């Protein structure tokens, strides 16, 4: 009430409008920052994490393990799409990109299952380079890593690629 009597209505309106605009700009800035973070940590083709993000997360996990804040070690799976160069040469780069996207999706699904089975562990997938992927499995023993690796192998083998009515099997090792 005091402000209404001492400050003209136009000034109050202008201040409210300015404060509203500042809030909008802050919101837009937060969205832009989130998008930049996404672009900096994700592989643009497959949508999985990129190598930069993987390196940062592995360093963090290593630091936790060194100071004893992690009950078990970290399992790492290195995954390569078998004969990918030949696949890319035979069917074209667009088919090769589609193959990488679908393989990344299958690996991500297998890792999501592993996270769910392990009660929410923070395992993740990263594109290491070309047709190579890396799965990082915190607090996972060798048997757990083998289980995830076998699940990934099976899921990728079941993807069912086709080229001109011909079935194509894609495998990973």
Short mmCIF file of C-alpha atoms in Angstrom, two decimals:
data_model
loop_
_atom_site.label_atom_id
_atom_site.label_comp_id
_atom_site.label_asym_id
_atom_site.label_seq_id
_atom_site.Cartn_x
_atom_site.Cartn_y
_atom_site.Cartn_z
CA UNK A 1 0.00 0.00 0.00
CA UNK A 2 2.89 2.36 0.85
CA UNK A 3 4.49 1.73 -2.58
CA UNK A 4 1.21 2.33 -4.37
CA UNK A 5 0.93 5.75 -2.76
CA UNK A 6 4.55 6.84 -3.32
CA UNK A 7 5.47 5.28 -6.69
CA UNK A 8 3.52 6.11 -9.83
CA UNK A 9 1.57 3.22 -11.35
CA UNK A 10 3.55 3.37 -14.62
CA UNK A 11 6.83 2.88 -12.73
CA UNK A 12 5.43 -0.13 -10.82
CA UNK A 13 4.16 -1.63 -14.07
CA UNK A 14 7.53 -1.08 -15.74
CA UNK A 15 9.36 -2.70 -12.81
CA UNK A 16 7.00 -5.69 -12.81
CA UNK A 17 7.43 -6.05 -16.58
CA UNK A 18 11.23 -5.84 -16.25
CA UNK A 19 11.25 -8.44 -13.45
CA UNK A 20 9.07 -10.74 -15.56
CA UNK A 21 11.46 -10.35 -18.52
CA UNK A 22 14.46 -11.08 -16.28
CA UNK A 23 12.75 -14.28 -15.08
CA UNK A 24 12.09 -15.29 -18.70
CA UNK A 25 15.71 -14.63 -19.65
CA UNK A 26 16.98 -16.63 -16.67
CA UNK A 27 14.75 -19.53 -17.68
CA UNK A 28 15.99 -19.33 -21.27
CA UNK A 29 19.60 -19.19 -20.05
CA UNK A 30 19.07 -22.28 -17.88
CA UNK A 31 17.58 -24.11 -20.87
CA UNK A 32 20.46 -23.01 -23.08
CA UNK A 33 22.99 -24.16 -20.48
CA UNK A 34 21.26 -27.53 -20.20
CA UNK A 35 21.30 -27.87 -24.00
CA UNK A 36 24.99 -26.94 -24.15
CA UNK A 37 25.75 -29.51 -21.45
CA UNK A 38 23.83 -32.08 -23.46
CA UNK A 39 25.77 -31.22 -26.62
CA UNK A 40 29.07 -31.36 -24.75
CA UNK A 41 28.43 -34.80 -23.24
CA UNK A 42 26.42 -36.71 -25.87
CA UNK A 43 27.42 -38.28 -29.16
CA UNK A 44 25.36 -36.48 -31.81
CA UNK A 45 24.70 -39.61 -33.91
CA UNK A 46 23.83 -42.24 -31.31
CA UNK A 47 22.70 -40.13 -28.37
CA UNK A 48 24.83 -42.08 -25.89
CA UNK A 49 27.52 -40.31 -23.89
CA UNK A 50 30.67 -39.28 -25.73
CA UNK A 51 34.25 -40.16 -24.87
CA UNK A 52 34.85 -36.84 -23.13
CA UNK A 53 32.03 -37.52 -20.68
CA UNK A 54 33.19 -41.10 -20.20
CA UNK A 55 36.72 -39.99 -19.36
CA UNK A 56 35.39 -37.50 -16.81
CA UNK A 57 33.07 -40.05 -15.17
CA UNK A 58 35.76 -42.76 -15.06
CA UNK A 59 38.11 -40.29 -13.36
CA UNK A 60 35.41 -39.60 -10.75
CA UNK A 61 34.82 -43.32 -10.19
CA UNK A 62 38.57 -43.89 -9.90
CA UNK A 63 38.81 -41.15 -7.26
CA UNK A 64 35.93 -42.73 -5.28
CA UNK A 65 37.57 -46.15 -5.44
CA UNK A 66 40.94 -44.72 -4.31
CA UNK A 67 39.48 -43.18 -1.17
CA UNK A 68 37.48 -46.30 -0.39
CA UNK A 69 34.00 -44.88 -0.97
CA UNK A 70 33.10 -47.67 -3.36
CA UNK A 71 32.46 -51.21 -2.14
CA UNK A 72 33.64 -52.89 -5.34
CA UNK A 73 35.65 -51.90 -8.35
CA UNK A 74 34.43 -50.74 -11.72
CA UNK A 75 33.89 -53.11 -14.62
CA UNK A 76 34.47 -51.77 -18.11
CA UNK A 77 33.24 -53.42 -21.30
CA UNK A 78 34.82 -52.40 -24.59
CA UNK A 79 32.46 -53.28 -27.43
CA UNK A 80 33.25 -53.29 -31.14
CA UNK A 81 30.75 -53.79 -33.99
CA UNK A 82 32.20 -56.74 -35.90
CA UNK A 83 33.19 -56.13 -39.53
CA UNK A 84 31.70 -52.64 -39.47
CA UNK A 85 33.95 -51.26 -42.21
CA UNK A 86 32.76 -53.97 -44.57
CA UNK A 87 29.13 -53.29 -43.57
CA UNK A 88 29.62 -49.56 -44.19
CA UNK A 89 31.31 -50.18 -47.57
CA UNK A 90 28.65 -52.68 -48.74
CA UNK A 91 25.49 -50.85 -47.67
CA UNK A 92 26.60 -47.22 -47.51
CA UNK A 93 27.28 -44.69 -44.80
CA UNK A 94 23.62 -43.97 -44.12
CA UNK A 95 23.04 -47.67 -43.42
CA UNK A 96 26.21 -47.66 -41.30
CA UNK A 97 24.90 -44.72 -39.27
CA UNK A 98 21.56 -46.51 -38.81
CA UNK A 99 23.44 -49.61 -37.67
CA UNK A 100 25.39 -47.62 -35.06
CA UNK A 101 22.22 -45.95 -33.79
CA UNK A 102 20.42 -49.27 -33.39
CA UNK A 103 23.43 -50.96 -31.78
CA UNK A 104 23.78 -48.04 -29.33
CA UNK A 105 20.07 -48.36 -28.50
CA UNK A 106 20.45 -52.10 -27.86
CA UNK A 107 23.49 -51.55 -25.64
CA UNK A 108 21.66 -48.78 -23.77
CA UNK A 109 18.66 -51.06 -23.22
CA UNK A 110 20.89 -53.81 -21.85
CA UNK A 111 22.60 -51.33 -19.50
CA UNK A 112 19.23 -49.96 -18.37
CA UNK A 113 18.22 -53.55 -17.49
CA UNK A 114 21.48 -53.97 -15.58
CA UNK A 115 20.84 -50.75 -13.66
CA UNK A 116 17.32 -51.91 -12.81
CA UNK A 117 18.48 -55.40 -11.80
CA UNK A 118 21.23 -53.95 -9.61
CA UNK A 119 18.91 -51.60 -7.76
CA UNK A 120 19.74 -48.41 -9.64
CA UNK A 121 23.48 -48.60 -10.19
CA UNK A 122 24.88 -45.80 -12.30
CA UNK A 123 26.15 -47.81 -15.28
CA UNK A 124 26.35 -45.96 -18.57
CA UNK A 125 27.22 -46.30 -22.26
CA UNK A 126 29.60 -44.09 -24.21
CA UNK A 127 30.67 -44.06 -27.83
CA UNK A 128 34.40 -44.54 -27.63
CA UNK A 129 35.07 -43.89 -31.29
CA UNK A 130 33.90 -45.03 -34.72
CA UNK A 131 32.07 -48.29 -34.12
CA UNK A 132 33.43 -48.80 -30.61
CA UNK A 133 31.37 -48.41 -27.47
CA UNK A 134 32.32 -48.52 -23.82
CA UNK A 135 30.06 -49.62 -20.98
CA UNK A 136 31.09 -48.54 -17.49
CA UNK A 137 29.60 -50.62 -14.67
CA UNK A 138 30.31 -49.13 -11.23
CA UNK A 139 30.39 -51.53 -8.30
CA UNK A 140 30.13 -54.56 -10.57
CA UNK A 141 32.09 -57.77 -10.22
CA UNK A 142 33.33 -59.94 -13.09
CA UNK A 143 30.23 -62.15 -13.09
CA UNK A 144 27.96 -59.12 -13.27
CA UNK A 145 30.02 -57.71 -16.14
CA UNK A 146 29.85 -61.02 -18.02
CA UNK A 147 26.07 -61.10 -17.56
CA UNK A 148 25.72 -57.60 -19.02
CA UNK A 149 28.13 -58.41 -21.87
CA UNK A 150 26.14 -61.51 -22.80
CA UNK A 151 22.87 -59.57 -22.66
CA UNK A 152 24.36 -56.95 -25.00
CA UNK A 153 25.68 -59.59 -27.38
CA UNK A 154 22.27 -61.28 -27.57
CA UNK A 155 20.30 -58.05 -27.97
CA UNK A 156 22.50 -56.84 -30.82
CA UNK A 157 22.39 -60.22 -32.59
CA UNK A 158 18.58 -60.09 -32.49
CA UNK A 159 18.29 -56.64 -34.09
CA UNK A 160 17.38 -58.00 -37.52
CA UNK A 161 18.87 -55.74 -40.17
CA UNK A 162 17.68 -56.05 -43.77
CA UNK A 163 19.05 -54.93 -47.12
CA UNK A 164 17.01 -55.47 -50.28
CA UNK A 165 15.01 -58.31 -48.71
CA UNK A 166 18.20 -59.95 -47.43
CA UNK A 167 18.63 -60.53 -43.70
CA UNK A 168 21.87 -59.16 -42.30
CA UNK A 169 23.28 -60.21 -38.98
CA UNK A 170 25.22 -57.64 -37.00
CA UNK A 171 27.31 -58.86 -34.10
CA UNK A 172 29.51 -57.27 -31.48
CA UNK A 173 32.51 -58.54 -29.60
#
